[in-house]
Tab-separated table of C-alpha atoms and ligand atoms in Angstrom:
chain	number	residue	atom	x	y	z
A	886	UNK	CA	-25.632	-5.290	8.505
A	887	UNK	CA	-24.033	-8.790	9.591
A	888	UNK	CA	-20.500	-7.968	8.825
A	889	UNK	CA	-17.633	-6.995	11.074
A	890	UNK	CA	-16.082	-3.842	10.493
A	891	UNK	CA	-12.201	-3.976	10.548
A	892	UNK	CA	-11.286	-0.898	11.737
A	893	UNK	CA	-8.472	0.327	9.745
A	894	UNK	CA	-8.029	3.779	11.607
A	895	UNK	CA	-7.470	2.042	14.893
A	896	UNK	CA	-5.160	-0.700	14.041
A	897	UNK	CA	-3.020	1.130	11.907
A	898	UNK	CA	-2.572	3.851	15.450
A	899	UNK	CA	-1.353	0.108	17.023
A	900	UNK	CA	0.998	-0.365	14.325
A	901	UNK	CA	2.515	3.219	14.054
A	902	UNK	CA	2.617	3.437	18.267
A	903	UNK	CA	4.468	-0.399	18.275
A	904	UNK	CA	6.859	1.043	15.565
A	905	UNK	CA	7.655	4.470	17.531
A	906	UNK	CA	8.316	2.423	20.710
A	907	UNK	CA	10.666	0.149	18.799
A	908	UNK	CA	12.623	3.578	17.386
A	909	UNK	CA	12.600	4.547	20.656
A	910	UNK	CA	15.274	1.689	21.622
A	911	UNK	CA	17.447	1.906	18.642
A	912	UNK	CA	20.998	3.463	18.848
A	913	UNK	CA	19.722	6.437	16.607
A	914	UNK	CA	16.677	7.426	14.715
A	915	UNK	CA	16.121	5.914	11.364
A	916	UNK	CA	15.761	8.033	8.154
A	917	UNK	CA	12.987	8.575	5.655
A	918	UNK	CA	13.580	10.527	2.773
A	919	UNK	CA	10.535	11.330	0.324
A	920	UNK	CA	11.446	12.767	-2.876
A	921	UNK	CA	8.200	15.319	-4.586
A	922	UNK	CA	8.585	16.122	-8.026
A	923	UNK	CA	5.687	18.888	-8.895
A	924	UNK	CA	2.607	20.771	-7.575
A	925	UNK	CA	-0.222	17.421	-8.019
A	926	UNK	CA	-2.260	18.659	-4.812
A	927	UNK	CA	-3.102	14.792	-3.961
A	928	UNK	CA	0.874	13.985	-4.206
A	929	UNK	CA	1.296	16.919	-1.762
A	930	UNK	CA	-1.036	16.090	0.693
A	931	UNK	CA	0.321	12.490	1.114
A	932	UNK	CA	3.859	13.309	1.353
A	933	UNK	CA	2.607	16.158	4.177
A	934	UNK	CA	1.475	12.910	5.949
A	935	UNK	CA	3.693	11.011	5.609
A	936	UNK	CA	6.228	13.576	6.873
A	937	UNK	CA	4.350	13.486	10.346
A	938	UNK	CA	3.579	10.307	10.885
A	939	UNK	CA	7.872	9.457	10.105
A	940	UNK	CA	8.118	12.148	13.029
A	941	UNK	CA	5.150	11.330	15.417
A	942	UNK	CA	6.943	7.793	15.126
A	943	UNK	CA	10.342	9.291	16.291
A	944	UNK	CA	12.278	9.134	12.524
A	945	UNK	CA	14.012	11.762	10.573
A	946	UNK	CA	12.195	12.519	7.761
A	947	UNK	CA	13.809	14.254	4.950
A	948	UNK	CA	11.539	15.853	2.078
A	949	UNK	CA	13.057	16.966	-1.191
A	950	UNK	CA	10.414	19.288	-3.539
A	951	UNK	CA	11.258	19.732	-7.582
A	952	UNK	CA	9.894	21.533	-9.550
A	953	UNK	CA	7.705	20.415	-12.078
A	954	UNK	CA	10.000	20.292	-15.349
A	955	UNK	CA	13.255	19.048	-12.979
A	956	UNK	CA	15.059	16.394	-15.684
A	957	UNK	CA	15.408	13.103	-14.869
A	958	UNK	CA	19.172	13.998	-14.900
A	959	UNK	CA	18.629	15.960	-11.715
A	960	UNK	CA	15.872	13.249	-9.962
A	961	UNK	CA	18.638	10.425	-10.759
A	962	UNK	CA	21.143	12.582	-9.472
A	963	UNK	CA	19.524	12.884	-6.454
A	964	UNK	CA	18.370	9.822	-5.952
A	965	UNK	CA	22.259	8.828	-6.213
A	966	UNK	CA	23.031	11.332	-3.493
A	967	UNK	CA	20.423	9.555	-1.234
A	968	UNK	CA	21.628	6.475	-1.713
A	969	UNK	CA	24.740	6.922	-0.649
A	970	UNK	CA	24.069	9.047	2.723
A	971	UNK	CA	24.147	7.096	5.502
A	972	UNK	CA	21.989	8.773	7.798
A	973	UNK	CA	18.915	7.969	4.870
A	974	UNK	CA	17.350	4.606	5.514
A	975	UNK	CA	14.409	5.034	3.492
A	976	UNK	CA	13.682	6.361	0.162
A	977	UNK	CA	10.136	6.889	-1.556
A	978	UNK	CA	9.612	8.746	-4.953
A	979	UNK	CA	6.217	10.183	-4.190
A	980	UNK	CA	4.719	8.659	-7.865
A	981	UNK	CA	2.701	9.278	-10.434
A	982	UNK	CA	5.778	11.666	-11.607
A	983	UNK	CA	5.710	14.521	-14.335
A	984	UNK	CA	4.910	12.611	-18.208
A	985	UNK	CA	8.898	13.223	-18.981
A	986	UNK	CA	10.452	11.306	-16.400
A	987	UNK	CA	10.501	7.773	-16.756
A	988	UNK	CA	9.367	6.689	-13.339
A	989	UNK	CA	10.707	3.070	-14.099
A	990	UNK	CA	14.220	3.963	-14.524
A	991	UNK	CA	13.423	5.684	-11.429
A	992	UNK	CA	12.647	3.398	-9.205
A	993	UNK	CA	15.595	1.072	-10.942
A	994	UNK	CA	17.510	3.729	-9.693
A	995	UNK	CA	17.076	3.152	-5.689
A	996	UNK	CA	19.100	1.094	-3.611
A	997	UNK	CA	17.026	-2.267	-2.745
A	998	UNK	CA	17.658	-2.272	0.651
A	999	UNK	CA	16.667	1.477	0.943
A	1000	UNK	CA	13.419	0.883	-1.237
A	1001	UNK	CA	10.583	1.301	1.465
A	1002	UNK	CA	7.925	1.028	-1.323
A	1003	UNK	CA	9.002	-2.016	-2.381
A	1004	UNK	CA	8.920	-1.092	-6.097
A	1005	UNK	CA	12.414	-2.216	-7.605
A	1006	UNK	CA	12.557	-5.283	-9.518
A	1007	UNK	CA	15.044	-6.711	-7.214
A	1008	UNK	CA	11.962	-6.537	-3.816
A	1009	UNK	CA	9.192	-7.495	-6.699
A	1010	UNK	CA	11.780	-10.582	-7.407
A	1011	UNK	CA	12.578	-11.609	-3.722
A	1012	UNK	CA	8.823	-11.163	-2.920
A	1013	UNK	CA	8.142	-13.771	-5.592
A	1014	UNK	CA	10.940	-16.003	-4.491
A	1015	UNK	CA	10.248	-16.289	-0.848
A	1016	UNK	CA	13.400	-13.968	0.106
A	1017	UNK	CA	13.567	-10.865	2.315
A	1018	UNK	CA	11.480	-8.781	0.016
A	1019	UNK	CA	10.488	-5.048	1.190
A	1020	UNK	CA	7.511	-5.604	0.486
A	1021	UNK	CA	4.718	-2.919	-1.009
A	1022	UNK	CA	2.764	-0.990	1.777
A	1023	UNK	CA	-0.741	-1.368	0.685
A	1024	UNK	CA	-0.179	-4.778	-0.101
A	1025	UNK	CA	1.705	-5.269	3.214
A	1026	UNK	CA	-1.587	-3.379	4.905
A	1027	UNK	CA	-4.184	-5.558	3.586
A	1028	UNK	CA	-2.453	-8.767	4.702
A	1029	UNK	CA	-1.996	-6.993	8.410
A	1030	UNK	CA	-5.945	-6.376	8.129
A	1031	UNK	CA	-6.430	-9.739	7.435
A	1032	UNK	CA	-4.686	-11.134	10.424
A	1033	UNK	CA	-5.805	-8.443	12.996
A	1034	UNK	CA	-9.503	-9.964	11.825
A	1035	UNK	CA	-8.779	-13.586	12.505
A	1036	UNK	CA	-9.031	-14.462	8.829
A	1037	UNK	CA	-8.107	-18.199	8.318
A	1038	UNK	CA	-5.317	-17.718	5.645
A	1039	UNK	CA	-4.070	-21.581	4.714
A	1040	UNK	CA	-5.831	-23.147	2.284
A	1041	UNK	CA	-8.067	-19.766	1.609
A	1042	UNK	CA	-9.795	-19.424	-1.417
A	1043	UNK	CA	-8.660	-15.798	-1.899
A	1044	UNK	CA	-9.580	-13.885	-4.832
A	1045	UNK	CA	-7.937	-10.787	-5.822
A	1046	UNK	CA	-9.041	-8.478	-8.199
A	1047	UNK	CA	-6.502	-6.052	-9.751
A	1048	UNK	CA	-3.257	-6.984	-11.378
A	1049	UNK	CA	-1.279	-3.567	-11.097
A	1050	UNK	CA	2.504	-4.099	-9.635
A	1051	UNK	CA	1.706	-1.549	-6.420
A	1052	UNK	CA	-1.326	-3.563	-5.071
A	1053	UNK	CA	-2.748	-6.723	-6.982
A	1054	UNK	CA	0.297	-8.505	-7.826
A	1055	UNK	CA	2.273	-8.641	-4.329
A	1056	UNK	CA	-1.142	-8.830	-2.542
A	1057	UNK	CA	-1.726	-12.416	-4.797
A	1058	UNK	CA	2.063	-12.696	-3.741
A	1059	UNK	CA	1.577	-12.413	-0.257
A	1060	UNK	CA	-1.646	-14.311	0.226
A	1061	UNK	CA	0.334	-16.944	-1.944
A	1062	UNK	CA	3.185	-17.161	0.432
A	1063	UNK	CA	0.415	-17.132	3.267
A	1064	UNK	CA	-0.846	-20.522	1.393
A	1065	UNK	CA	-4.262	-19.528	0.169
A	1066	UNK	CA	-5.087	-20.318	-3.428
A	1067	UNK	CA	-5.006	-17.453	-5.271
A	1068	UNK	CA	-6.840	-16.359	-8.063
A	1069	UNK	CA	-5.569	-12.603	-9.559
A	1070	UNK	CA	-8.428	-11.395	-11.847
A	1071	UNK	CA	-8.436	-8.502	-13.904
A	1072	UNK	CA	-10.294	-6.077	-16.717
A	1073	UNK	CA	-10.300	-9.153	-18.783
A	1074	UNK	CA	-11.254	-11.916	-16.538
A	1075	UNK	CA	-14.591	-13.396	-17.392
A	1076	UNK	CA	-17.534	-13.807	-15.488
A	1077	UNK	CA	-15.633	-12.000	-12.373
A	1078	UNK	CA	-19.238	-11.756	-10.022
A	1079	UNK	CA	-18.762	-15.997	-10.627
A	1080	UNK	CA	-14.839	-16.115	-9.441
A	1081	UNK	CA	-15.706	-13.849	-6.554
A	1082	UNK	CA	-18.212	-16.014	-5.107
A	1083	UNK	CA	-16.171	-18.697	-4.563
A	1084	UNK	CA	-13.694	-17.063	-2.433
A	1085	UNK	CA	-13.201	-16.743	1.450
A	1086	UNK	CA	-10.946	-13.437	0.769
A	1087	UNK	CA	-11.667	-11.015	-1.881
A	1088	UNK	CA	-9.368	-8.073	-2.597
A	1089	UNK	CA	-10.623	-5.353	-4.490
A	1090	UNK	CA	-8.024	-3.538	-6.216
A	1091	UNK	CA	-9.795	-1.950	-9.332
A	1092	UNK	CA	-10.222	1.716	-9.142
A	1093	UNK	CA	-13.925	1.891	-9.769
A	1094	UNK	CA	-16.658	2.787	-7.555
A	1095	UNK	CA	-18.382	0.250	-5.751
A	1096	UNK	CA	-18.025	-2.355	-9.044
A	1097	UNK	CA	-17.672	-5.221	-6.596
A	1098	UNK	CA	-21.762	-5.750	-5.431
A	1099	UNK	CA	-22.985	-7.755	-2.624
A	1100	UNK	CA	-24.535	-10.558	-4.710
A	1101	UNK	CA	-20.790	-11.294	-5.496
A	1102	UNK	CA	-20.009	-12.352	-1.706
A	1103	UNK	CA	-20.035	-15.296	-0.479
A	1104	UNK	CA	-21.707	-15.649	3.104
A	1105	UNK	CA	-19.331	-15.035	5.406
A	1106	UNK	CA	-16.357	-13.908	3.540
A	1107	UNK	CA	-13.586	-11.115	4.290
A	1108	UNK	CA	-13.725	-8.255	2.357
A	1109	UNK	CA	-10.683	-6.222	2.150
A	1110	UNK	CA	-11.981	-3.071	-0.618
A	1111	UNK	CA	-8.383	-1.326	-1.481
A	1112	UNK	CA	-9.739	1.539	-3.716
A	1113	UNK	CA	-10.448	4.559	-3.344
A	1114	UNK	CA	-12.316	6.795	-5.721
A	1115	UNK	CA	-13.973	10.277	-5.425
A	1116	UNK	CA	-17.484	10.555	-6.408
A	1117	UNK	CA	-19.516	13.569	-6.883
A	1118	UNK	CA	-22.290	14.046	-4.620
A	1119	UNK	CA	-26.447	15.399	-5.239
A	1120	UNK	CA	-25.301	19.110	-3.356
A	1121	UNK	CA	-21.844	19.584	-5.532
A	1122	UNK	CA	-19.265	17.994	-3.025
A	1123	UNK	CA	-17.076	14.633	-3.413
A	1124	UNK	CA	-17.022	11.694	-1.127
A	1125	UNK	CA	-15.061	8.701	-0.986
A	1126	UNK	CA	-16.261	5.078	-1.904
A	1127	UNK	CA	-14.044	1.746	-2.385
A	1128	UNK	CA	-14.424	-0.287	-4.771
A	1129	UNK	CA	-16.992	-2.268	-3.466
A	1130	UNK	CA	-20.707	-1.675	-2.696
A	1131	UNK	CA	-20.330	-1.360	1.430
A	1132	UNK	CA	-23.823	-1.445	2.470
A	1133	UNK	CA	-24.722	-4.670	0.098
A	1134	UNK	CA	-21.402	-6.393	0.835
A	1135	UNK	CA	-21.467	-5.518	4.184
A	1136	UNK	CA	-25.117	-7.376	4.469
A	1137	UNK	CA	-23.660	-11.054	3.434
A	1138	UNK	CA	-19.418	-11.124	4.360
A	1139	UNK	CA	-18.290	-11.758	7.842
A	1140	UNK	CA	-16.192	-9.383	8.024
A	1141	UNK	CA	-15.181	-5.682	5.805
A	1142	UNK	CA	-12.989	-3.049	5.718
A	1143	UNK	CA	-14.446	0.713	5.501
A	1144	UNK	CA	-13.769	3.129	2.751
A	1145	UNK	CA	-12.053	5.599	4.084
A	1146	UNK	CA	-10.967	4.199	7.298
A	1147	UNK	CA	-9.515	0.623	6.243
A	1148	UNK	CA	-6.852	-0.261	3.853
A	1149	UNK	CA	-5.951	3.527	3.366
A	1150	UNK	CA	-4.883	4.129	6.926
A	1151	UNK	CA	-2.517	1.131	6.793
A	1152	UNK	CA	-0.546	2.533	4.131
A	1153	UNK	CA	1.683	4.638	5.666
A	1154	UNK	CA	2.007	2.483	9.158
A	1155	UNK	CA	3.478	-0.198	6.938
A	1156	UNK	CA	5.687	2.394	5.365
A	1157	UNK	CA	6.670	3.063	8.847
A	1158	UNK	CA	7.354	-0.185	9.418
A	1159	UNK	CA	9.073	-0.626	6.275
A	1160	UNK	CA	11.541	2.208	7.263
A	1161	UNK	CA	12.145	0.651	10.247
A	1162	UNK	CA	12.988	-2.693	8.524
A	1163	UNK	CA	15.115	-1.285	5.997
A	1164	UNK	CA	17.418	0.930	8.963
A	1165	UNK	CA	17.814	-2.347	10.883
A	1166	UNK	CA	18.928	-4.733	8.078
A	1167	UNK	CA	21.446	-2.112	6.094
A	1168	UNK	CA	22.975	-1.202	9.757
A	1169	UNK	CA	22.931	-4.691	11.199
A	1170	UNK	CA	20.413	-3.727	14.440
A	1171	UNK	CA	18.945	-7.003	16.140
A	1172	UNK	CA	15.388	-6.884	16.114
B	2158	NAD	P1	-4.401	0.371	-11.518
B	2158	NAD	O1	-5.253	1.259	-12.342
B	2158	NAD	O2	-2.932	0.356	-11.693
B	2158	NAD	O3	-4.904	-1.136	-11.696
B	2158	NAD	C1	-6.261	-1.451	-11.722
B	2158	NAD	C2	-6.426	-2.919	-12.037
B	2158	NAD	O4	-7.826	-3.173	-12.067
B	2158	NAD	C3	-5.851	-3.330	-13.381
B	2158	NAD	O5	-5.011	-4.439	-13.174
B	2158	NAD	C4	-7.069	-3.763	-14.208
B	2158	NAD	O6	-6.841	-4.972	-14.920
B	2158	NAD	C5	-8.136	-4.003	-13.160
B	2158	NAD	N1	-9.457	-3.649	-13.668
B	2158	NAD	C6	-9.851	-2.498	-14.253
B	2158	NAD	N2	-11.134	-2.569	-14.590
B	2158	NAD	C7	-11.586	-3.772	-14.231
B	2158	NAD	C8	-12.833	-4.433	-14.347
B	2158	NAD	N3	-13.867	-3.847	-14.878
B	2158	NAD	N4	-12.909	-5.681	-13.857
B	2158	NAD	C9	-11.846	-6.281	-13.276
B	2158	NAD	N5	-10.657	-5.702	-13.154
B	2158	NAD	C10	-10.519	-4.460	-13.632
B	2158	NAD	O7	-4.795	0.718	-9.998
B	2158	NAD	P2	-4.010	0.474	-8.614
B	2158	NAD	O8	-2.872	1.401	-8.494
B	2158	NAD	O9	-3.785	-0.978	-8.409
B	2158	NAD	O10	-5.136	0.983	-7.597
B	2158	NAD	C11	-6.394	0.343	-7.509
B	2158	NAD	C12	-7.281	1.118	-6.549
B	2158	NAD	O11	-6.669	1.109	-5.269
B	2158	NAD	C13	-7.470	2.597	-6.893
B	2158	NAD	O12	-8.775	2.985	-6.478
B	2158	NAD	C14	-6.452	3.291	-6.040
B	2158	NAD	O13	-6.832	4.616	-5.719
B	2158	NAD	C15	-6.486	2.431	-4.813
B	2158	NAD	N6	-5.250	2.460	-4.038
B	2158	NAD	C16	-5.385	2.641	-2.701
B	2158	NAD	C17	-4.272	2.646	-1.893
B	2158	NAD	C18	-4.449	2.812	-0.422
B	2158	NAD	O14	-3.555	3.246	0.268
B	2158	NAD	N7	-5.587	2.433	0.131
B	2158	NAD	C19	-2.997	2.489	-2.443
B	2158	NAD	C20	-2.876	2.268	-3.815
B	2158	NAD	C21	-4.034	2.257	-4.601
C-alpha cells in the first residue's frame, strides 16, 4: 500500500473536542432537537448517536419519537412548535421518513437558520450563491478531510461521483467554492473509469460496493470514498465496504479515507459544528 490513510475516527474526536470547548464559553448551552418518526433500526441507532455526541459536546439535545403512521399534520405541527422555541437551535428530521409523509414539505417546513442538515432550499440556494449556507454534514465532512490531509484544493481537478442533494451536489458545491474544477458524474455519465482518472480528488458518492477500482486512480490522487454499503460475508455476517475498492485504490492514490472510519465519523462532528453555528448566528454570539 502507498497511500495515506486519513484517519476519519481521529480527526472527527478533534473536531467534536474543539466544538465542546467552544460550548463551554458560550452564555448557555446550545440546542439540538432530532425529530424520529418510526421503528427503522438504522434510523434509531443514528439518532442514539447523535444524542451523545450533542451531550459529550456539552449541548441539550432534545429527541422527539413518532410513531410510525404519525400524519404529516402532527410532524408539521411539531416541527412548528420547534421552530418557534427558543431554547432549540438545531433541528434534524432523522430521514428516510414513513412512504406517507412527504419528507420535502418537511424539510420546507424548518426554519433556515435552525436547519443543521442543511436540507431546505433556502441553505441548498445560499450554498450555491456563495452566502452563509448551513451547509450539509457529509458534504461539510469530506471537505474537512480534505484539508486535514493537505490536499491542494485551487485549481484541483476534482471529480465527484454522485449527484444526490445530501452528498454529491453540495460536495461539487463546496469543492467549487474551494476553486477546483469540478466535474459531478452520475448513473449516466459515460466512460466514468476515463473522467476519474483525470482527477486529483475523487468523491465517491454512489451507494455501491467498491464500484470505484484502482485502475481508475490516478497516481497520487485523494480519495475521499463516502458510501457505505453492507455486504454479506463467506460465514453469514455483514461487513462494511465504501464505494471504492480500498486495497486497489489504496495501492496507486496518495492519500484515502477508510470505510468505516473516514467520511462516516465526520458526519455527526460537522453536525456538531453545525449546531453550534446555527445557536451563534440566530442569538447574535461572537465567534
Ligand atoms: P443516492 O442513492 O441518493 O445517490 C446515488 C448517486 O449515485 C445518484 O446520483 C446516481 O446518479 C449515482 N449513481 C448510481 N449508480 C451509479 C453508477 N453506476 N455510476 C455512477 N453513478 C451512479 O445516495 P446518497 O444518499 O448520495 O448516498 C451515497 C452513498 O453514500 C451511500 O452508500 C450512502 O450510504 C452513503 N452515505 C454516507 C454518509 C456518511 O455519513 N458517510 C452520509 C450519506 C450517505
Amino acid at each position: 500500500m502507498s497511500a495515506r490513510i486519513i484517519d476519519g475516527k481521529s480527526i472527527a474526536a478533534s473536531m467534536r473536542a474543539r466544538v465542546g470547548a467552544e460550548v463551554a464559553r458560550l452564555p448557555a448551552p446550545p440546542g439540538l432537537a432530532v425529530v424520529l418518526v418510526g421503528e427503522d433500526p438504522a434510523s434509531a441507532v443514528y439518532v442514539r448517536n447523535k444524542g451523545t455526541a450533542t451531550r459529550e459536546a456539552g449541548m441539550r439535545s432534545i429527541e422527539h419519537r413518532l410513531p410510525a403512521d404519525a400524519s404529516q399534520a402532527a410532524l408539521l405541527a411539531l416541527v412548528a412548535r420547534l421552530n418557534a422555541d427558543d431554547e432549540v437551535d438545531g433541528i434534524l428530521v432523522q430521514l428516510p421518513l414513513p412512504r406517507h409523509v412527504d419528507a420535502q414539505a418537511v424539510i420546507a417546513a424548518i426554519d433556515p437558520a435552525k436547519d443543521v442538515d442543511g436540507f431546505h432550499v433556502v441553505n441548498a440556494g445560499l450554498l450555491a450563491t456563495g452566502g452563509d449556507a448551513l451547509v450539509p454534514c457529509t458534504p461539510r465532512g469530506c471537505m474537512a478531510l480534505l484539508r486535514e490531509a493537505g490536499t491542494r484544493l485551487a485549481g484541483a481537478e476534482a471529480v465527484v461521483i454522485g449527484r444526490s442533494n445530501i452528498v454529491g451536489k453540495p460536495v461539487a458545491q463546496l469543492l467549487l467554492a474551494a476553486d477546483c474544477t469540478v466535474t459531478l458524474a452520475h448513473s449516466r455519465s459515460r466512460d466514468l473509469p476515463a473522467i476519474c482518472r483525470r482527477a486529483d480528488i475523487v468523491v465517491a458518492a454512489v451507494g455501491r460496493p467498491e464500484m470505484v477500482r484502482g485502475g481508475w486512480i490516478r497516481p497520487g490522487a485523494t480519495v475521499i470514498d463516502v458510501g457505505i454499503n453492507r455486504i454479506g460475508t463467506a460465514d453469514g455476517r455483514h461487513r462494511l465496504v465504501g464505494d471504492v475498492a480500498f486495497d486497489e485504490a489504496a495501492e496507486v492514490a496518495g492519500a484515502i479515507t477508510p470505510v468505516p472510519g473516514g467520511v462516516g465519523p465526520m458526519t455527526i462532528a460537522c453536525l456538531l459544528e453545525n449546531t453550534l453555528v446555527a445557536a451563534r448566528r440566530r442569538r447574535g454570539w461572537k465567534e
